[in-house]
């Protein structure tokens, strides 16, 4: 099953575009972000105006400790999960890492989100860091489900083990956004092999779909196929986000980058070495003159 999915993803990525499949009443689109600065929108998702999926060219440093994830999932093959305030020993599905009082998995409120304006439309920004094996089709991952719910409550959401993605639709919550039957093809190697390089996916969801109070807690559900390695981590641009990047990086969050290390050309190193040797020779001559 996993190899078949990788093959389908590879076909989409090699095509460099979107493939559409007929369904009885709707059309499911498979869009790939197979190159830098690619953008996808889906006419059959639930948002108006359309949510934007993109992977802007960036060298942002990502990974645990540099981002503030609210949902972490991990499994081989299909992996799924949703944000919850349940303890680490009672997490649902493939949701991981709630240790440290929700350090890597937790719900959040509408008021936590920072709005940005793009071409006159206001959006909330969500980001995804994927961790897949590098090389061949192993680096491919498909985002097959993305649903965002407003629980209508400011209380913690503690749904834990035994809860399925389908169960979320029976809680009486408001479904704010739904990717629908669409899929998004991702490639871990787009930014080059190696963990912690570049934001793999940026999702812009119109703020207009986030109805409710600023204190209402949000549950974010996701599912991937073709997984085979480390954590997939979601985070958002937060209201009041610090405008200072972590030590050793430059830029403005969330676009923090490691500055390039300038290494002198071999010829320059030779000249530097000769200069140092010359200075040493001068010091030796001076010492001898003093001794005489």
XYZ file of N, CA and C in Angstrom:
876
model
N 0.826 -1.203 0.000
C 0.000 0.000 0.000
C 0.859 1.250 0.000
N 1.898 1.258 0.842
C 2.775 2.417 0.919
C 3.501 2.660 -0.382
N 4.019 1.580 -1.032
C 4.740 1.746 -2.287
C 3.815 2.219 -3.396
N 2.553 1.767 -3.403
C 1.594 2.230 -4.400
C 1.345 3.717 -4.248
N 1.185 4.183 -2.999
C 0.951 5.603 -2.761
C 2.157 6.420 -3.176
N 3.355 5.931 -2.871
C 4.563 6.638 -3.293
C 4.607 6.751 -4.815
N 4.183 5.684 -5.509
C 4.174 5.716 -6.962
C 3.209 6.751 -7.500
N 2.020 6.850 -6.902
C 1.047 7.850 -7.330
C 1.565 9.257 -7.070
N 2.168 9.439 -5.906
C 2.725 10.748 -5.578
C 3.825 11.117 -6.545
N 4.672 10.147 -6.875
C 5.764 10.418 -7.804
C 5.222 10.850 -9.157
N 4.149 10.217 -9.611
C 3.557 10.581 -10.898
C 3.049 12.010 -10.878
N 2.421 12.399 -9.782
C 1.912 13.767 -9.667
C 3.053 14.759 -9.625
N 4.085 14.450 -8.843
C 5.205 15.374 -8.714
C 5.955 15.521 -10.025
N 6.139 14.415 -10.750
C 6.825 14.488 -12.033
C 6.012 15.276 -13.045
N 4.682 15.200 -12.933
C 3.826 15.966 -13.835
C 3.929 17.449 -13.542
N 4.281 17.765 -12.278
C 4.481 19.158 -11.900
C 3.210 19.965 -11.864
N 2.063 19.311 -11.709
C 0.820 20.065 -11.697
C -0.236 19.358 -10.900
N -1.484 19.525 -11.302
C -2.604 18.941 -10.594
C -3.275 17.888 -11.459
N -3.653 16.793 -10.842
C -4.428 15.767 -11.520
C -5.825 15.772 -10.923
N -6.833 15.607 -11.741
C -8.201 15.661 -11.258
C -8.887 14.328 -11.535
N -9.643 13.856 -10.549
C -10.306 12.575 -10.665
C -11.808 12.776 -10.474
N -12.599 12.204 -11.366
C -14.042 12.369 -11.281
C -14.601 11.547 -10.137
N -15.556 12.130 -9.413
C -16.272 11.443 -8.351
C -17.761 11.637 -8.632
N -18.645 10.885 -7.979
C -20.063 10.975 -8.293
C -20.620 12.400 -8.242
N -20.278 13.176 -7.220
C -20.873 14.505 -7.077
C -19.841 15.606 -6.946
N -18.576 15.279 -6.739
C -17.543 16.290 -6.557
C -16.312 15.906 -7.362
N -15.359 16.811 -7.391
C -14.083 16.536 -8.039
C -12.985 16.645 -6.999
N -12.156 15.620 -6.950
C -11.033 15.630 -6.019
C -9.786 16.024 -6.784
N -9.070 16.991 -6.267
C -7.850 17.455 -6.921
C -6.640 16.975 -6.148
N -5.610 16.567 -6.884
C -4.322 16.239 -6.295
C -3.331 17.258 -6.827
N -2.842 18.105 -5.950
C -1.934 19.169 -6.361
C -0.571 18.920 -5.730
N 0.489 19.180 -6.469
C 1.828 18.921 -5.948
C 2.605 20.207 -5.743
N 3.356 20.227 -4.669
C 4.326 21.291 -4.421
C 5.703 20.688 -4.679
N 5.996 20.448 -5.956
C 7.196 19.714 -6.338
C 8.394 20.603 -6.584
N 8.190 21.916 -6.522
C 9.297 22.847 -6.732
C 9.118 24.036 -5.810
N 10.179 24.786 -5.615
C 10.112 25.950 -4.745
C 9.164 26.992 -5.316
N 8.533 27.735 -4.413
C 7.617 28.813 -4.785
C 6.392 28.311 -5.536
N 5.995 27.064 -5.291
C 4.777 26.532 -5.899
C 3.572 26.906 -5.035
N 2.407 27.007 -5.661
C 1.179 27.383 -4.963
C 0.034 26.505 -5.432
N -0.810 26.075 -4.490
C -1.994 25.289 -4.808
C -3.218 25.909 -4.149
N -4.327 25.911 -4.867
C -5.629 26.220 -4.285
C -6.595 25.140 -4.752
N -7.661 24.938 -3.974
C -8.619 23.885 -4.299
C -10.016 24.489 -4.401
N -10.626 24.342 -5.568
C -11.957 24.899 -5.780
C -13.011 24.173 -4.957
N -12.698 22.938 -4.534
C -13.696 22.146 -3.821
C -13.398 22.007 -2.335
N -12.497 22.835 -1.791
C -12.388 22.841 -0.336
C -13.515 23.719 0.194
N -13.557 23.938 1.502
C -14.734 24.589 2.082
C -14.606 26.098 2.230
N -13.484 26.685 1.857
C -13.267 28.105 2.157
C -13.570 29.005 0.968
N -14.075 30.197 1.286
C -14.266 31.261 0.308
C -13.863 32.571 0.973
N -12.823 33.248 0.483
C -11.983 32.889 -0.664
C -11.153 31.630 -0.376
N -10.467 31.152 -1.404
C -9.738 29.896 -1.293
C -8.594 29.976 -0.288
N -8.393 28.873 0.421
C -7.173 28.718 1.208
C -6.008 28.546 0.240
N -4.836 28.980 0.653
C -3.648 28.927 -0.201
C -2.626 27.982 0.422
N -2.148 27.039 -0.369
C -1.097 26.115 0.048
C 0.144 26.448 -0.775
N 1.262 26.701 -0.116
C 2.452 27.101 -0.859
C 3.724 26.711 -0.109
N 4.826 26.690 -0.848
C 6.134 26.424 -0.238
C 7.124 27.482 -0.728
N 7.002 28.698 -0.218
C 7.889 29.774 -0.678
C 9.349 29.438 -0.437
N 10.192 29.823 -1.384
C 11.632 29.592 -1.264
C 12.134 30.252 0.004
N 12.677 29.464 0.901
C 13.149 30.008 2.172
C 14.222 29.094 2.743
N 15.063 29.660 3.563
C 16.091 28.877 4.255
C 15.862 28.947 5.754
N 14.587 29.065 6.131
C 14.225 29.169 7.535
C 14.683 27.939 8.310
N 15.227 28.165 9.480
C 15.644 27.072 10.351
C 14.419 26.565 11.097
N 14.107 25.281 10.966
C 12.934 24.710 11.605
C 13.344 23.485 12.407
N 12.380 22.941 13.131
C 12.653 21.766 13.950
C 12.372 22.053 15.410
N 12.309 20.994 16.197
C 12.006 21.114 17.619
C 12.982 22.064 18.302
N 12.426 22.964 19.105
C 13.241 23.944 19.803
C 13.305 25.269 19.079
N 13.042 25.260 17.760
C 13.055 26.490 16.975
C 11.653 26.902 16.556
N 10.715 25.970 16.594
C 9.324 26.278 16.309
C 8.492 25.915 17.535
N 7.232 26.313 17.531
C 6.350 26.056 18.665
C 5.140 25.261 18.170
N 5.297 23.955 17.946
C 4.222 23.162 17.344
C 3.035 22.976 18.278
N 1.850 22.843 17.664
C 0.643 22.528 18.430
C 0.128 21.132 18.095
N 0.702 20.500 17.052
C 0.298 19.146 16.689
C 1.479 18.404 16.086
N 1.774 17.240 16.646
C 2.852 16.384 16.157
C 2.287 14.992 15.901
N 2.514 14.456 14.699
C 2.069 13.096 14.382
C 3.244 12.310 13.821
N 3.195 10.996 14.013
C 4.261 10.137 13.496
C 3.775 8.700 13.403
N 4.004 8.092 12.243
C 3.733 6.676 12.030
C 4.282 6.313 10.657
N 4.332 5.043 10.336
C 4.710 4.601 9.001
C 3.452 4.317 8.187
N 3.482 4.656 6.903
C 2.302 4.478 6.068
C 1.355 5.641 6.251
N 0.180 5.363 6.802
C -0.789 6.417 7.100
C -0.591 6.902 8.525
N -0.592 8.207 8.709
C -0.476 8.786 10.045
C -1.521 9.882 10.190
N -2.149 9.942 11.355
C -3.206 10.922 11.575
C -3.232 11.329 13.035
N -3.854 12.456 13.296
C -3.975 12.930 14.661
C -4.694 14.258 14.701
N -4.904 14.749 15.899
C -5.538 16.055 16.064
C -5.026 16.700 17.345
N -5.105 18.016 17.380
C -4.636 18.741 18.557
C -5.573 18.469 19.725
N -4.997 18.248 20.881
C -5.754 17.919 22.079
C -4.957 18.328 23.303
N -5.663 18.484 24.409
C -5.009 18.799 25.677
C -4.901 17.568 26.567
N -5.106 16.391 25.979
C -4.970 15.143 26.724
C -3.511 14.934 27.120
N -3.263 14.211 28.225
C -1.880 13.961 28.651
C -1.155 13.038 27.689
N 0.155 12.992 27.801
C 0.986 12.235 26.858
C 0.695 10.741 26.880
N 0.166 10.222 27.991
C -0.127 8.785 28.064
C -1.532 8.453 27.566
N -2.233 9.445 27.002
C -3.601 9.212 26.531
C -3.853 9.921 25.203
N -2.835 9.984 24.350
C -2.977 10.697 23.085
C -3.681 9.833 22.041
N -4.484 10.427 21.172
C -5.237 9.659 20.180
C -4.433 9.368 18.922
N -4.791 8.265 18.262
C -4.256 7.926 16.947
C -2.732 7.971 16.939
N -2.153 8.742 16.007
C -0.692 8.831 15.900
C -0.162 10.155 16.436
N -0.978 10.830 17.235
C -0.554 12.078 17.866
C 0.553 11.781 18.862
N 1.574 12.618 18.888
C 2.737 12.380 19.734
C 3.081 13.629 20.539
N 3.823 13.417 21.607
C 4.548 14.446 22.348
C 3.660 15.543 22.947
N 2.976 15.209 24.018
C 2.244 16.220 24.776
C 2.952 16.525 26.082
N 4.195 16.021 26.222
C 4.908 16.213 27.470
C 5.205 17.691 27.705
N 5.421 18.053 28.958
C 5.725 19.444 29.282
C 4.517 20.344 29.162
N 3.340 19.857 29.610
C 2.122 20.655 29.604
C 1.766 21.127 28.192
N 1.698 20.181 27.264
C 1.321 20.516 25.902
C 2.408 21.205 25.115
N 3.636 20.814 25.328
C 4.754 21.493 24.678
C 4.734 21.323 23.166
N 4.329 20.148 22.685
C 4.349 19.892 21.250
C 2.977 19.546 20.677
N 1.993 19.289 21.514
C 0.633 18.999 21.068
C -0.340 19.628 22.050
N -1.263 20.456 21.523
C -2.213 21.160 22.376
C -3.261 21.825 21.490
N -4.378 22.239 22.087
C -5.321 23.073 21.361
C -4.884 24.535 21.492
N -5.545 25.406 20.745
C -5.240 26.836 20.823
C -6.535 27.604 20.616
N -6.503 28.910 20.812
C -7.703 29.723 20.649
C -7.590 30.590 19.395
N -8.729 31.077 18.929
C -8.724 31.985 17.782
C -7.891 33.214 18.107
N -7.959 33.654 19.358
C -7.212 34.834 19.772
C -5.711 34.650 19.767
N -5.243 33.403 19.679
C -3.797 33.144 19.626
C -3.211 33.433 18.245
N -4.062 33.510 17.228
C -3.597 33.585 15.845
C -3.335 35.020 15.405
N -2.315 35.178 14.589
C -1.936 36.486 14.043
C -2.399 36.578 12.592
N -3.105 37.644 12.257
C -3.638 37.808 10.907
C -2.659 38.561 10.015
N -2.520 38.093 8.784
C -1.712 38.776 7.773
C -2.613 39.068 6.572
N -2.295 40.118 5.843
C -3.087 40.492 4.671
C -2.284 40.220 3.407
N -2.865 39.438 2.506
C -2.229 39.099 1.233
C -3.199 39.463 0.114
N -2.779 40.381 -0.741
C -3.619 40.817 -1.863
C -5.022 41.221 -1.410
N -5.071 41.914 -0.278
C -6.332 42.451 0.199
C -7.178 41.501 1.013
N -6.741 40.250 1.181
C -7.484 39.259 1.959
C -6.735 38.938 3.243
N -7.472 38.842 4.338
C -6.881 38.549 5.641
C -6.823 37.036 5.859
N -5.655 36.561 6.295
C -5.439 35.126 6.506
C -4.774 34.868 7.856
N -4.975 33.650 8.350
C -4.145 33.108 9.420
C -3.149 32.157 8.766
N -1.905 32.154 9.285
C -0.830 31.367 8.672
C -0.506 30.135 9.517
N -0.545 28.985 8.871
C -0.147 27.729 9.495
C 1.038 27.158 8.714
N 1.929 26.482 9.436
C 3.150 25.966 8.826
C 3.299 24.482 9.144
N 3.980 23.769 8.242
C 4.214 22.335 8.424
C 5.674 22.016 8.169
N 6.262 21.274 9.092
C 7.613 20.734 8.925
C 7.480 19.226 8.809
N 7.889 18.658 7.668
C 7.810 17.210 7.482
C 9.199 16.605 7.632
N 9.227 15.352 8.041
C 10.496 14.635 8.223
C 10.367 13.248 7.610
N 10.840 13.119 6.380
C 10.756 11.871 5.639
C 12.145 11.457 5.164
N 12.333 10.177 4.792
C 13.641 9.753 4.282
C 13.984 10.518 3.008
N 15.246 10.794 2.816
C 15.685 11.535 1.638
C 16.008 10.581 0.491
N 15.718 11.011 -0.733
C 16.110 10.241 -1.903
C 14.990 9.453 -2.535
N 14.924 9.478 -3.872
C 13.933 8.705 -4.605
C 12.519 9.113 -4.258
N 11.635 8.126 -4.191
C 10.246 8.404 -3.830
C 10.028 8.371 -2.319
N 11.063 8.010 -1.562
C 10.919 7.933 -0.107
C 10.637 9.291 0.512
N 11.039 10.356 -0.181
C 10.891 11.706 0.371
C 9.486 12.266 0.195
N 8.603 11.526 -0.495
C 7.273 12.038 -0.819
C 6.280 11.775 0.303
N 5.360 12.715 0.484
C 4.332 12.614 1.517
C 3.065 13.271 0.983
N 1.917 12.685 1.286
C 0.646 13.233 0.825
C -0.195 13.703 2.006
N -0.636 14.956 1.954
C -1.582 15.490 2.933
C -2.986 15.209 2.405
N -3.720 14.328 3.085
C -5.009 13.853 2.588
C -6.201 14.378 3.373
N -5.968 14.911 4.549
C -7.076 15.421 5.354
C -6.609 16.599 6.178
N -7.393 17.645 6.164
C -7.152 18.802 7.028
C -8.509 19.389 7.394
N -8.862 19.283 8.661
C -10.115 19.836 9.158
C -9.831 20.672 10.406
N -10.505 21.803 10.489
C -10.338 22.699 11.626
C -11.708 22.917 12.262
N -11.798 22.643 13.569
C -13.055 22.750 14.296
C -12.978 23.844 15.357
N -14.101 24.530 15.562
C -14.264 25.417 16.708
C -15.112 24.675 17.730
N -14.544 24.437 18.913
C -15.261 23.666 19.928
C -16.351 24.477 20.611
N -16.321 25.820 20.436
C -17.320 26.665 21.073
C -17.133 26.796 22.566
N -15.965 26.414 23.062
C -15.700 26.458 24.496
C -14.280 26.933 24.745
N -14.083 27.588 25.873
C -12.735 28.006 26.260
C -12.064 26.965 27.144
N -12.761 25.862 27.403
C -12.210 24.809 28.253
C -11.258 23.917 27.461
N -10.358 23.266 28.177
C -9.412 22.352 27.548
C -10.153 21.195 26.888
N -9.617 20.736 25.776
C -10.187 19.603 25.048
C -9.333 18.378 25.363
N -9.917 17.396 26.004
C -9.113 16.272 26.495
C -9.463 14.952 25.806
N -10.007 15.002 24.593
C -10.267 13.761 23.864
C -8.954 13.019 23.672
N -8.941 11.739 24.060
C -7.692 10.998 24.034
C -7.764 9.725 23.235
N -7.024 8.713 23.680
C -6.920 7.446 22.962
C -8.308 6.842 22.765
N -8.500 6.212 21.631
C -9.801 5.640 21.306
C -10.660 6.568 20.477
N -10.274 7.839 20.389
C -11.024 8.806 19.589
C -10.527 8.771 18.151
N -11.437 8.668 17.197
C -11.074 8.646 15.786
C -11.315 10.019 15.162
N -10.822 10.191 13.946
C -11.082 11.448 13.244
C -12.573 11.616 12.981
N -13.261 10.520 12.696
C -14.703 10.584 12.456
C -15.453 11.036 13.701
N -14.936 10.679 14.878
C -15.590 11.059 16.131
C -15.620 12.570 16.325
N -14.660 13.272 15.723
C -14.618 14.725 15.898
C -15.858 15.386 15.315
N -16.436 14.772 14.288
C -17.626 15.336 13.665
C -18.902 15.083 14.427
N -18.813 14.352 15.543
C -20.009 14.044 16.337
C -20.020 14.785 17.669
N -19.112 15.743 17.839
C -18.991 16.449 19.115
C -19.870 17.693 19.199
N -20.571 18.023 18.117
C -21.372 19.243 18.113
C -20.551 20.491 17.851
N -19.320 20.321 17.371
C -18.451 21.458 17.084
C -18.763 22.039 15.703
N -18.319 23.267 15.480
C -18.463 23.906 14.173
C -17.253 23.568 13.309
N -17.493 23.047 12.118
C -16.411 22.760 11.180
C -16.081 24.048 10.435
N -14.915 24.615 10.730
C -14.524 25.891 10.142
C -13.905 25.722 8.761
N -13.083 24.690 8.609
C -12.405 24.471 7.328
C -12.271 22.981 7.065
N -12.398 22.607 5.777
C -12.276 21.205 5.373
C -11.589 21.146 4.009
N -10.463 20.449 3.940
C -9.765 20.246 2.672
C -10.603 19.428 1.703
N -11.554 18.688 2.238
C -12.415 17.860 1.407
C -11.698 16.627 0.902
N -12.056 16.175 -0.295
C -11.460 14.965 -0.870
C -10.153 15.253 -1.589
N -9.669 16.465 -1.494
C -8.440 16.859 -2.182
C -7.202 16.346 -1.450
N -6.086 16.278 -2.171
C -4.810 15.859 -1.589
C -3.709 16.793 -2.059
N -2.696 16.908 -1.222
C -1.559 17.772 -1.536
C -0.283 16.953 -1.485
N 0.471 16.915 -2.583
C 1.725 16.179 -2.634
C 2.891 17.026 -2.161
N 3.646 16.509 -1.201
C 4.799 17.209 -0.637
C 6.066 16.399 -0.879
N 7.194 17.084 -0.926
C 8.481 16.424 -1.154
C 9.498 16.961 -0.154
N 9.977 16.069 0.708
C 10.952 16.450 1.734
C 12.228 17.014 1.133
N 12.570 16.584 -0.086
C 13.843 16.976 -0.699
C 13.785 18.298 -1.466
N 12.635 18.963 -1.486
C 12.529 20.221 -2.232
C 13.559 21.238 -1.754
N 13.789 21.285 -0.443
C 14.742 22.241 0.113
C 16.126 21.627 0.296
N 16.359 20.451 -0.299
C 17.627 19.772 -0.121
C 17.529 18.799 1.026
N 18.322 17.744 0.974
C 18.262 16.723 2.014
C 18.797 17.271 3.325
N 18.281 16.712 4.406
C 18.723 17.141 5.726
C 17.589 17.755 6.509
N 17.490 17.402 7.780
C 16.409 17.887 8.622
C 16.643 19.334 9.028
N 15.546 20.067 9.209
C 15.640 21.424 9.721
C 15.854 22.490 8.678
N 15.694 22.148 7.391
C 15.919 23.120 6.322
C 14.596 23.534 5.698
N 14.212 24.766 5.863
C 13.068 25.310 5.153
C 11.717 24.902 5.698
N 10.747 25.821 5.590
C 9.358 25.523 5.916
C 8.778 24.744 4.742
N 8.379 23.492 4.972
C 7.934 22.628 3.883
C 6.583 23.050 3.314
N 5.733 23.615 4.150
C 4.403 24.013 3.687
C 3.903 25.187 4.513
N 3.347 26.161 3.816
C 2.666 27.285 4.456
C 1.225 27.274 3.974
N 0.283 27.280 4.912
C -1.137 27.268 4.579
C -1.762 28.571 5.059
N -2.389 29.281 4.147
C -3.082 30.522 4.478
C -4.579 30.239 4.473
N -5.206 30.317 5.653
C -6.642 30.088 5.790
C -7.316 31.438 6.011
N -8.323 31.804 5.217
C -8.984 33.098 5.399
C -9.508 33.265 6.825
N -9.267 34.419 7.405
C -9.739 34.666 8.771
C -11.258 34.656 8.834
N -11.902 34.888 7.699
C -13.366 34.966 7.679
C -14.030 33.642 8.041
N -13.308 32.526 7.909
C -13.919 31.232 8.235
C -13.863 30.950 9.733
N -13.061 31.721 10.463
C -12.894 31.473 11.902
C -13.942 32.250 12.687
N -15.170 31.769 12.613
C -16.260 32.399 13.343
C -16.234 31.947 14.799
N -16.715 32.822 15.685
C -16.762 32.493 17.097
C -16.006 33.487 17.939
N -15.904 33.197 19.221
C -15.215 34.065 20.167
C -13.708 33.854 20.094
N -12.963 34.885 20.433
C -11.498 34.771 20.425
C -11.001 33.782 21.464
N -11.855 33.444 22.447
C -11.439 32.493 23.484
C -11.846 31.055 23.159
N -12.566 30.862 22.056
C -12.975 29.507 21.678
C -11.754 28.673 21.305
N -11.737 27.450 21.803
C -10.606 26.574 21.529
C -10.792 25.858 20.190
N -9.668 25.719 19.481
C -9.654 25.154 18.137
C -9.016 23.766 18.158
N -9.637 22.838 17.447
C -9.074 21.504 17.238
C -8.709 21.381 15.758
N -7.475 21.000 15.513
C -6.888 20.926 14.170
C -6.584 19.467 13.885
N -7.230 18.895 12.867
C -7.073 17.470 12.556
C -6.381 17.296 11.212
N -5.527 16.282 11.120
C -4.760 16.083 9.885
C -4.489 14.600 9.660
N -4.289 14.239 8.394
C -3.916 12.867 8.043
C -3.010 12.884 6.822
N -1.964 12.048 6.871
C -0.998 11.917 5.779
C -0.935 10.462 5.330
N -0.498 10.251 4.097
C -0.175 8.906 3.622
C 1.206 8.926 2.991
N 1.839 7.750 2.953
C 3.192 7.656 2.418
C 4.260 8.026 3.421
N 3.920 8.063 4.707
C 4.885 8.456 5.738
C 5.865 7.325 6.019
N 7.080 7.689 6.458
C 8.050 6.641 6.722
C 9.227 7.039 7.569
N 9.095 8.100 8.365
C 10.269 8.487 9.154
C 9.858 9.249 10.403
N 10.312 10.497 10.524
C 10.165 11.245 11.766
C 8.837 11.958 11.911
N 8.856 12.956 12.815
C 7.648 13.694 13.140
C 7.232 14.629 12.005
N 5.921 14.776 11.831
C 5.341 15.877 11.069
C 4.786 16.864 12.100
N 5.174 18.120 12.013
C 4.817 19.100 13.035
C 4.122 20.315 12.417
N 2.985 20.675 13.001
C 2.237 21.866 12.602
C 2.446 22.976 13.633
N 2.553 24.207 13.164
C 2.545 25.366 14.057
C 1.913 26.545 13.331
N 1.670 27.621 14.037
C 1.017 28.786 13.442
C 1.787 30.051 13.793
N 1.516 31.117 13.023
C 2.083 32.412 13.382
C 1.219 32.992 14.483
N 1.817 33.206 15.629
C 1.067 33.591 16.816
C 0.938 35.101 16.951
N -0.172 35.519 17.534
C -0.349 36.926 17.872
C 0.720 37.322 18.889
N 1.333 38.456 18.675
C 2.384 38.906 19.582
C 3.670 38.142 19.417
N 3.837 37.484 18.242
C 5.060 36.730 17.983
C 6.275 37.627 18.145
N 7.291 37.106 18.804
C 8.524 37.870 18.977
C 9.102 38.236 17.626
N 9.615 39.469 17.522
C 10.231 39.888 16.265
C 11.734 39.671 16.288
N 12.188 38.826 17.219
C 13.609 38.522 17.331
C 13.822 37.039 17.047
N 14.714 36.734 16.113
C 15.009 35.341 15.783
C 15.921 34.715 16.840
N 15.962 33.369 16.930
C 16.817 32.698 17.908
C 18.285 33.049 17.708
N 19.088 32.935 18.765
C 20.528 33.214 18.643
C 21.159 32.397 17.523
N 22.045 33.034 16.765
C 22.719 32.355 15.674
C 21.990 32.437 14.353
N 20.790 33.052 14.352
C 20.029 33.204 13.120
C 19.728 34.677 12.880
N 19.299 34.988 11.677
C 18.950 36.360 11.317
C 17.585 36.356 10.645
N 16.991 37.549 10.503
C 15.696 37.676 9.859
C 14.619 38.051 10.843
N 13.375 37.900 10.418
C 12.212 38.197 11.238
C 11.316 36.971 11.276
N 10.921 36.490 12.486
C 10.077 35.301 12.573
C 8.821 35.450 11.706
N 8.350 34.364 11.041
C 8.891 33.004 11.177
C 10.036 32.713 10.212
N 10.510 33.736 9.496
C 11.560 33.527 8.490
C 12.942 33.785 9.079
N 13.396 32.885 9.929
C 14.711 32.987 10.557
C 15.690 32.086 9.806
N 16.819 32.614 9.434
C 17.780 31.849 8.645
C 19.156 31.878 9.291
N 19.943 30.855 8.982
C 21.331 30.806 9.437
C 22.185 31.547 8.419
N 22.910 32.577 8.832
C 23.734 33.323 7.866
C 24.829 32.436 7.306
N 25.213 32.646 6.038
C 26.267 31.820 5.438
C 27.607 32.041 6.117
N 28.381 30.976 6.206
C 29.726 31.055 6.778
C 30.712 31.296 5.645
N 31.419 32.405 5.687
C 32.364 32.751 4.635
C 33.691 32.045 4.878
N 34.071 31.177 3.946
C 35.327 30.436 4.051
C 36.297 30.998 3.025
N 37.463 31.488 3.434
C 38.420 32.067 2.483
C 38.846 31.058 1.434
N 39.129 31.562 0.215
C 39.648 30.710 -0.844
C 41.012 30.155 -0.438
N 41.386 28.971 -0.973
C 42.685 28.375 -0.611
C 43.844 29.342 -0.797
N 43.821 30.141 -1.880
C 44.893 31.108 -2.099
C 44.949 32.147 -1.008
N 43.764 32.566 -0.531
C 43.713 33.554 0.543
C 44.292 32.988 1.819
N 43.973 31.695 2.078
C 44.512 31.057 3.271
C 46.029 30.998 3.205
N 46.575 30.747 1.995
C 48.029 30.696 1.837
C 48.648 32.048 2.137
N 48.032 33.110 1.620
C 48.543 34.458 1.871
C 48.495 34.803 3.347
N 47.382 34.403 3.996
C 47.273 34.665 5.431
C 48.373 33.932 6.175
N 48.612 32.668 5.772
C 49.663 31.896 6.437
C 51.026 32.517 6.253
N 51.340 32.985 5.029
C 52.625 33.630 4.773
C 52.765 34.905 5.588
N 51.653 35.648 5.682
C 51.700 36.894 6.457
C 51.995 36.603 7.920
N 51.332 35.566 8.462
C 51.569 35.212 9.861
C 53.007 34.752 10.052
N 53.520 33.983 9.061
C 54.899 33.516 9.158
C 55.859 34.697 9.114
N 55.543 35.699 8.261
C 56.386 36.887 8.175
C 56.418 37.652 9.480
N 55.249 37.799 10.115
C 55.197 38.493 11.404
C 56.001 37.746 12.452
N 55.920 36.406 12.409
C 56.682 35.605 13.360
C 58.171 35.809 13.135
N 58.582 35.897 11.851
C 59.993 36.120 11.552
C 60.475 37.456 12.076
N 59.658 38.505 11.925
C 60.019 39.832 12.444
C 60.209 39.783 13.943
N 59.307 39.070 14.646
C 59.412 38.975 16.098
C 60.690 38.252 16.502
N 61.072 37.198 15.750
C 62.292 36.466 16.071
C 63.521 37.342 15.878
N 63.560 38.138 14.788
C 64.692 39.032 14.547
C 64.816 40.045 15.666
N 63.670 40.595 16.098
C 63.691 41.587 17.173
C 64.214 40.981 18.471
N 63.780 39.740 18.770
C 64.231 39.098 19.997
C 65.738 38.878 19.958
N 66.264 38.466 18.794
C 67.703 38.246 18.676
C 68.464 39.558 18.850
N 67.924 40.644 18.258
C 68.589 41.952 18.381
C 68.665 42.375 19.835
N 67.605 42.127 20.581
C 67.596 42.511 21.995
C 68.602 41.687 22.773
N 68.667 40.387 22.465
C 69.587 39.519 23.192
C 71.037 39.886 22.909
N 71.348 40.332 21.679
C 72.725 40.694 21.356
C 73.105 42.008 22.026
